mmCIF file of C-alpha atoms in Angstrom:
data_model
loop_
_atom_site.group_PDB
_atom_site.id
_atom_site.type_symbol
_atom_site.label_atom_id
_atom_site.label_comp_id
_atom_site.label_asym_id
_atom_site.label_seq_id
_atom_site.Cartn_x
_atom_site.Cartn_y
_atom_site.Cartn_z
ATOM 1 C CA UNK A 1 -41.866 111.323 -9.522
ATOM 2 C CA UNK A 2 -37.903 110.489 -9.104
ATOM 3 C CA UNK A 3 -37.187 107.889 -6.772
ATOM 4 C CA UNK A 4 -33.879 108.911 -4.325
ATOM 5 C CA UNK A 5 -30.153 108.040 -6.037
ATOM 6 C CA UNK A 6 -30.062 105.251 -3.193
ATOM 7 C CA UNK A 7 -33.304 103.436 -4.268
ATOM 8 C CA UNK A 8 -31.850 103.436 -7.662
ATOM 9 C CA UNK A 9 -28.885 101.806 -6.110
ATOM 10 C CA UNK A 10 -30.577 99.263 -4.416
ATOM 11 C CA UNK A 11 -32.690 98.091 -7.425
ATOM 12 C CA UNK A 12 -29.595 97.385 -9.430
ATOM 13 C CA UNK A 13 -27.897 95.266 -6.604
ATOM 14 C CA UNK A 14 -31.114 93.651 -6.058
ATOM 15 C CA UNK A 15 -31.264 92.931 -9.823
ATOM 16 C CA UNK A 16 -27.538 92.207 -10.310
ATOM 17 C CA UNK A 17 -27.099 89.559 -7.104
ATOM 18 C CA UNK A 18 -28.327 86.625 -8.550
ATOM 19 C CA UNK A 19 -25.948 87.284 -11.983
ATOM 20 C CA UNK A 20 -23.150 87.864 -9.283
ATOM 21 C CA UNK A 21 -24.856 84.192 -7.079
ATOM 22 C CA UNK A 22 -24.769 82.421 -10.771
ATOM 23 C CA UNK A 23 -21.000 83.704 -11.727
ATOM 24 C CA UNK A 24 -19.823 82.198 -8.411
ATOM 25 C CA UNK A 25 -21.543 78.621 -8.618
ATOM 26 C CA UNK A 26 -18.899 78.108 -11.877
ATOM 27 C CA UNK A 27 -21.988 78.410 -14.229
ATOM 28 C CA UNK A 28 -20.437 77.786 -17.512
ATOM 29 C CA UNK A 29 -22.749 78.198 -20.802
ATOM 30 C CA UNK A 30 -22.939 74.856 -22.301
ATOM 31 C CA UNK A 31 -21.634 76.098 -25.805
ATOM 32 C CA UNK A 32 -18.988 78.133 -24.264
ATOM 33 C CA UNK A 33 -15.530 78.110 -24.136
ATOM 34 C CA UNK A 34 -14.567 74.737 -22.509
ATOM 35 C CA UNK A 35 -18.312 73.641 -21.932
ATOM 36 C CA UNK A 36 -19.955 70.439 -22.474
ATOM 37 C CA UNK A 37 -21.544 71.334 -25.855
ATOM 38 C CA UNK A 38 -18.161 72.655 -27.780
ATOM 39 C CA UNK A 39 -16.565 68.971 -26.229
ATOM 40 C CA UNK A 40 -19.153 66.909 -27.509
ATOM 41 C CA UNK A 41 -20.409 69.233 -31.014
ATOM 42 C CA UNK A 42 -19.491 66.718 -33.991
ATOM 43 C CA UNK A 43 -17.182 64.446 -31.590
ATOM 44 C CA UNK A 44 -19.219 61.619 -30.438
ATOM 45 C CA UNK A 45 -19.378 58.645 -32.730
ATOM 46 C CA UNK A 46 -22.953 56.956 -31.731
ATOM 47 C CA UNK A 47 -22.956 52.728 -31.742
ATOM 48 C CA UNK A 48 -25.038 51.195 -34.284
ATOM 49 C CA UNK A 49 -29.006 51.159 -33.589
ATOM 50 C CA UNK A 50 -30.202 47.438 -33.472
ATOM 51 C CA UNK A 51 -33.656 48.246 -34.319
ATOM 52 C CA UNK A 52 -36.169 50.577 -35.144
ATOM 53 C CA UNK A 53 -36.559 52.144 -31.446
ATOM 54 C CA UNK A 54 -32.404 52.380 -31.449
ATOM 55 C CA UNK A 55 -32.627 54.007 -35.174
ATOM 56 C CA UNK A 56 -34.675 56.553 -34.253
ATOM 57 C CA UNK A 57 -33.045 57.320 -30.726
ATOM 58 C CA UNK A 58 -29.511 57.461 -32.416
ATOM 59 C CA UNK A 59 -31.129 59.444 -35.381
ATOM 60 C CA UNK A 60 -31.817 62.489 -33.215
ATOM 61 C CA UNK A 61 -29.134 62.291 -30.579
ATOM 62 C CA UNK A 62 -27.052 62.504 -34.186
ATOM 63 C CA UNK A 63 -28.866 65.466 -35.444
ATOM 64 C CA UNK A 64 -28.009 67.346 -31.709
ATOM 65 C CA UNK A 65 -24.792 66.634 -31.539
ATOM 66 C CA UNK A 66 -23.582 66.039 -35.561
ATOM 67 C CA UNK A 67 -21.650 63.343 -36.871
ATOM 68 C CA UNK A 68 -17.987 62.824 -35.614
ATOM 69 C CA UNK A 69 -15.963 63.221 -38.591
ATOM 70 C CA UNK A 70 -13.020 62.066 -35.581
ATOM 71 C CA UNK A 71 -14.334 61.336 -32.923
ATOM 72 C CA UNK A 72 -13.363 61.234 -29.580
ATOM 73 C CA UNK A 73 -16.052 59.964 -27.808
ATOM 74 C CA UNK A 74 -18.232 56.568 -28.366
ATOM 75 C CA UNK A 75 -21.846 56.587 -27.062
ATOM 76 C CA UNK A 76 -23.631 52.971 -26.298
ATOM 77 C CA UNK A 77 -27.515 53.395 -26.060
ATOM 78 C CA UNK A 78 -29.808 50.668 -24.954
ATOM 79 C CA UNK A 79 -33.235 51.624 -24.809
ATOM 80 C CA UNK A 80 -36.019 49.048 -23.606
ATOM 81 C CA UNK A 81 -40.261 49.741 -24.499
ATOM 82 C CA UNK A 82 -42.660 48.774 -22.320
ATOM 83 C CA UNK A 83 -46.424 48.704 -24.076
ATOM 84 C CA UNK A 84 -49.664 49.265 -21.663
ATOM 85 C CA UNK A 85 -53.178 49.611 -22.406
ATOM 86 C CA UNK A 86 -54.849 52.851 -20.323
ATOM 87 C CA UNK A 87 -58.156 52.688 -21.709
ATOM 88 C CA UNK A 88 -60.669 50.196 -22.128
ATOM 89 C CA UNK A 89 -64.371 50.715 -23.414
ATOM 90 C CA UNK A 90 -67.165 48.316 -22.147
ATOM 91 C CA UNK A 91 -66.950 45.770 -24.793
ATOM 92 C CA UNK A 92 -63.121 44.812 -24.132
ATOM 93 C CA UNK A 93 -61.375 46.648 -26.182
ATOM 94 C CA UNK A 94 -58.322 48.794 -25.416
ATOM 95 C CA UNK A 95 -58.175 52.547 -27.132
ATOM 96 C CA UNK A 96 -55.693 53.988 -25.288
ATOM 97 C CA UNK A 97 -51.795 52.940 -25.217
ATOM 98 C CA UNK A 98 -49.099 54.347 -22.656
ATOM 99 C CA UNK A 99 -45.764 53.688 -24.162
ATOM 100 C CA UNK A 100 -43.031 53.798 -21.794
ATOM 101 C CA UNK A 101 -39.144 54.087 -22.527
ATOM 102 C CA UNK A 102 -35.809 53.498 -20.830
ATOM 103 C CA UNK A 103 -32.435 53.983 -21.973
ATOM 104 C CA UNK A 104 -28.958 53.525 -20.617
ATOM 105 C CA UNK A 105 -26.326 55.485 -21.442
ATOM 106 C CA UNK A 106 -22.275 55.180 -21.444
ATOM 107 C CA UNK A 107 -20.257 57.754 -22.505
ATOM 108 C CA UNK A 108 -16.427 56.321 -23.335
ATOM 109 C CA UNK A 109 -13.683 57.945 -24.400
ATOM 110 C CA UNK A 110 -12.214 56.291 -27.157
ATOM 111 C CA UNK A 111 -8.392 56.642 -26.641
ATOM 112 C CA UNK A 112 -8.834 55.048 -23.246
ATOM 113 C CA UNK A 113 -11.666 53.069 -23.488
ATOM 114 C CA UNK A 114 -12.786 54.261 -20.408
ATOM 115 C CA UNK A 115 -16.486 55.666 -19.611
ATOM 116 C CA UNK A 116 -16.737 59.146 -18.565
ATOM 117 C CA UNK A 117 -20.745 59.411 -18.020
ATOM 118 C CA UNK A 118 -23.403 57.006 -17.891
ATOM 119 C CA UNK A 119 -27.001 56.383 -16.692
ATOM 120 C CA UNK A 120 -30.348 56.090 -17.562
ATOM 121 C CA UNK A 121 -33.147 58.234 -18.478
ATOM 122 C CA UNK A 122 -37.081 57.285 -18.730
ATOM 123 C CA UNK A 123 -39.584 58.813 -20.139
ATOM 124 C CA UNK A 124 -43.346 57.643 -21.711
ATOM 125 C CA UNK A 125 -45.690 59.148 -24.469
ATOM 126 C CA UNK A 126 -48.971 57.603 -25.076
ATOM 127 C CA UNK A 127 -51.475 57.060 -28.912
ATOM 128 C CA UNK A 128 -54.835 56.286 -29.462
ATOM 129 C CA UNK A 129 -56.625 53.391 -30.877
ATOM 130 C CA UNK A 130 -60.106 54.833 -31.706
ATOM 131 C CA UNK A 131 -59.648 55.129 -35.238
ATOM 132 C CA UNK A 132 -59.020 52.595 -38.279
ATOM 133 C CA UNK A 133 -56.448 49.603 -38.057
ATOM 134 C CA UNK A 134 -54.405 52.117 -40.489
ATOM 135 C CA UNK A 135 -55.128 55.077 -38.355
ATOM 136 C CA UNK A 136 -53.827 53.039 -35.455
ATOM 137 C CA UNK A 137 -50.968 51.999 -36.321
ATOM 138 C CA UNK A 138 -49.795 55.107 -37.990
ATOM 139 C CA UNK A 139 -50.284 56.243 -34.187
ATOM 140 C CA UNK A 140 -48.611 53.812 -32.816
ATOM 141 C CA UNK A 141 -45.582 54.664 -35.219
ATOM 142 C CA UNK A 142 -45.712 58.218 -34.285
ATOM 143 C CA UNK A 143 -45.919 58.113 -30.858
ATOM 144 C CA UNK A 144 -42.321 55.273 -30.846
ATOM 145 C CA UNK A 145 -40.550 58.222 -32.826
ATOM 146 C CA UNK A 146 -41.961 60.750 -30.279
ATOM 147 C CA UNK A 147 -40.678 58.398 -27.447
ATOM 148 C CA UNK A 148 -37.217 58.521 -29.154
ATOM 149 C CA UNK A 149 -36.794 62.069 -29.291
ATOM 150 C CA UNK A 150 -37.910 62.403 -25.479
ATOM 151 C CA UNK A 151 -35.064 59.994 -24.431
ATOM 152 C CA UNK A 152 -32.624 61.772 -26.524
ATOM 153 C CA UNK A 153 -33.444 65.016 -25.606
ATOM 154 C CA UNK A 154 -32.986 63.744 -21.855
ATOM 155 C CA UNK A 155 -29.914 61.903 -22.881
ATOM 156 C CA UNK A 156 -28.084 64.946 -24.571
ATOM 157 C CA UNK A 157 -29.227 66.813 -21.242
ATOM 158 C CA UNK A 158 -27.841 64.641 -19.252
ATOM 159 C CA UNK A 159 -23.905 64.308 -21.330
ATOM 160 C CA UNK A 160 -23.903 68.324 -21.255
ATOM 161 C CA UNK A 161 -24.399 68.431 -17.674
ATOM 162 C CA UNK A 162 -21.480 65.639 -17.019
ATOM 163 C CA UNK A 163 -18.031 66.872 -16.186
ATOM 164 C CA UNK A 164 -16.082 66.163 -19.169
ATOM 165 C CA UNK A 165 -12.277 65.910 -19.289
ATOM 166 C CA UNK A 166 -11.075 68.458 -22.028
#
């Protein structure tokens, strides 16, 4: 069965309004010309971690955005870990962990000095303490490097959705 020319008509219109809605809201693809990824791709020189949390943290935010060969940018990350225990069996002990994360972010630019971007993201992930001492802590371990890449993933969001100066 064919369907009219005019239904046809109307079924690509209906399909083609919310490219022509996106277009006009200045929807820019991130690695597009001008957009926040091709601004910040192997230009942002990360500050030093100061421990193993910051390590891992500035370890993936590097592997998103590459190492600044010359930079133009300067990223300062402070990220803060907050330990809980979610489950506890009848005799005391805990065998659940929640492990929560914050980290602030400032964006600078590094002719100027001054910051673009900043805030702070949050984020939590959580390991079990069922097993061995070894077992444990091998979770524990695990579970801080999966907290890491969270908060940089929500970071790197965050710095791509900013309004950078080109």
């Amino acid at each position: 069965m064919s369907l009219p020319k005019t239904t046809h008509m109307r079924r690509r219109f209906l399909l083609a309004l919310p490219l022509l809605a996106l277009a006009a809201c200045g929807f820019e693809p991130v690695y597009g010309p001008g957009g926040a990824g091709t601004a910040l791709q192997n230009r942002v020189l990360v500050d030093a971690p100061e421990d193993r949390f910051g390590y891992f943290l500035v370890r993936e935010v590097e592997s998103r955005l590459g190492r600044a060969a010359t930079p133009r940018w300067g990223l300062a990350l402070t990220t803060t870990t907050v330990e809980d225990g979610l489950a506890i069996d009848s005799e005391g002990n805990t065998r659940r962990y929640n492990l929560v994360g914050t980290t602030a972010y400032a964006l600078r630019d590094l002719d100027s000095g001054q910051i673009v971007t900043s805030g702070k993201v949050e984020s939590f992930t959580g390991y079990s303490a069922t097993g061995t001492t070894v077992a444990t802590r091998a979770a524990e371990l695990d579970a801080q490097e999966r907290l890491m890449t969270i908060l940089a993933d929500l970071v790197i969001s965050r710095l791509y959705a900013a309004d950078l100066p080109q």
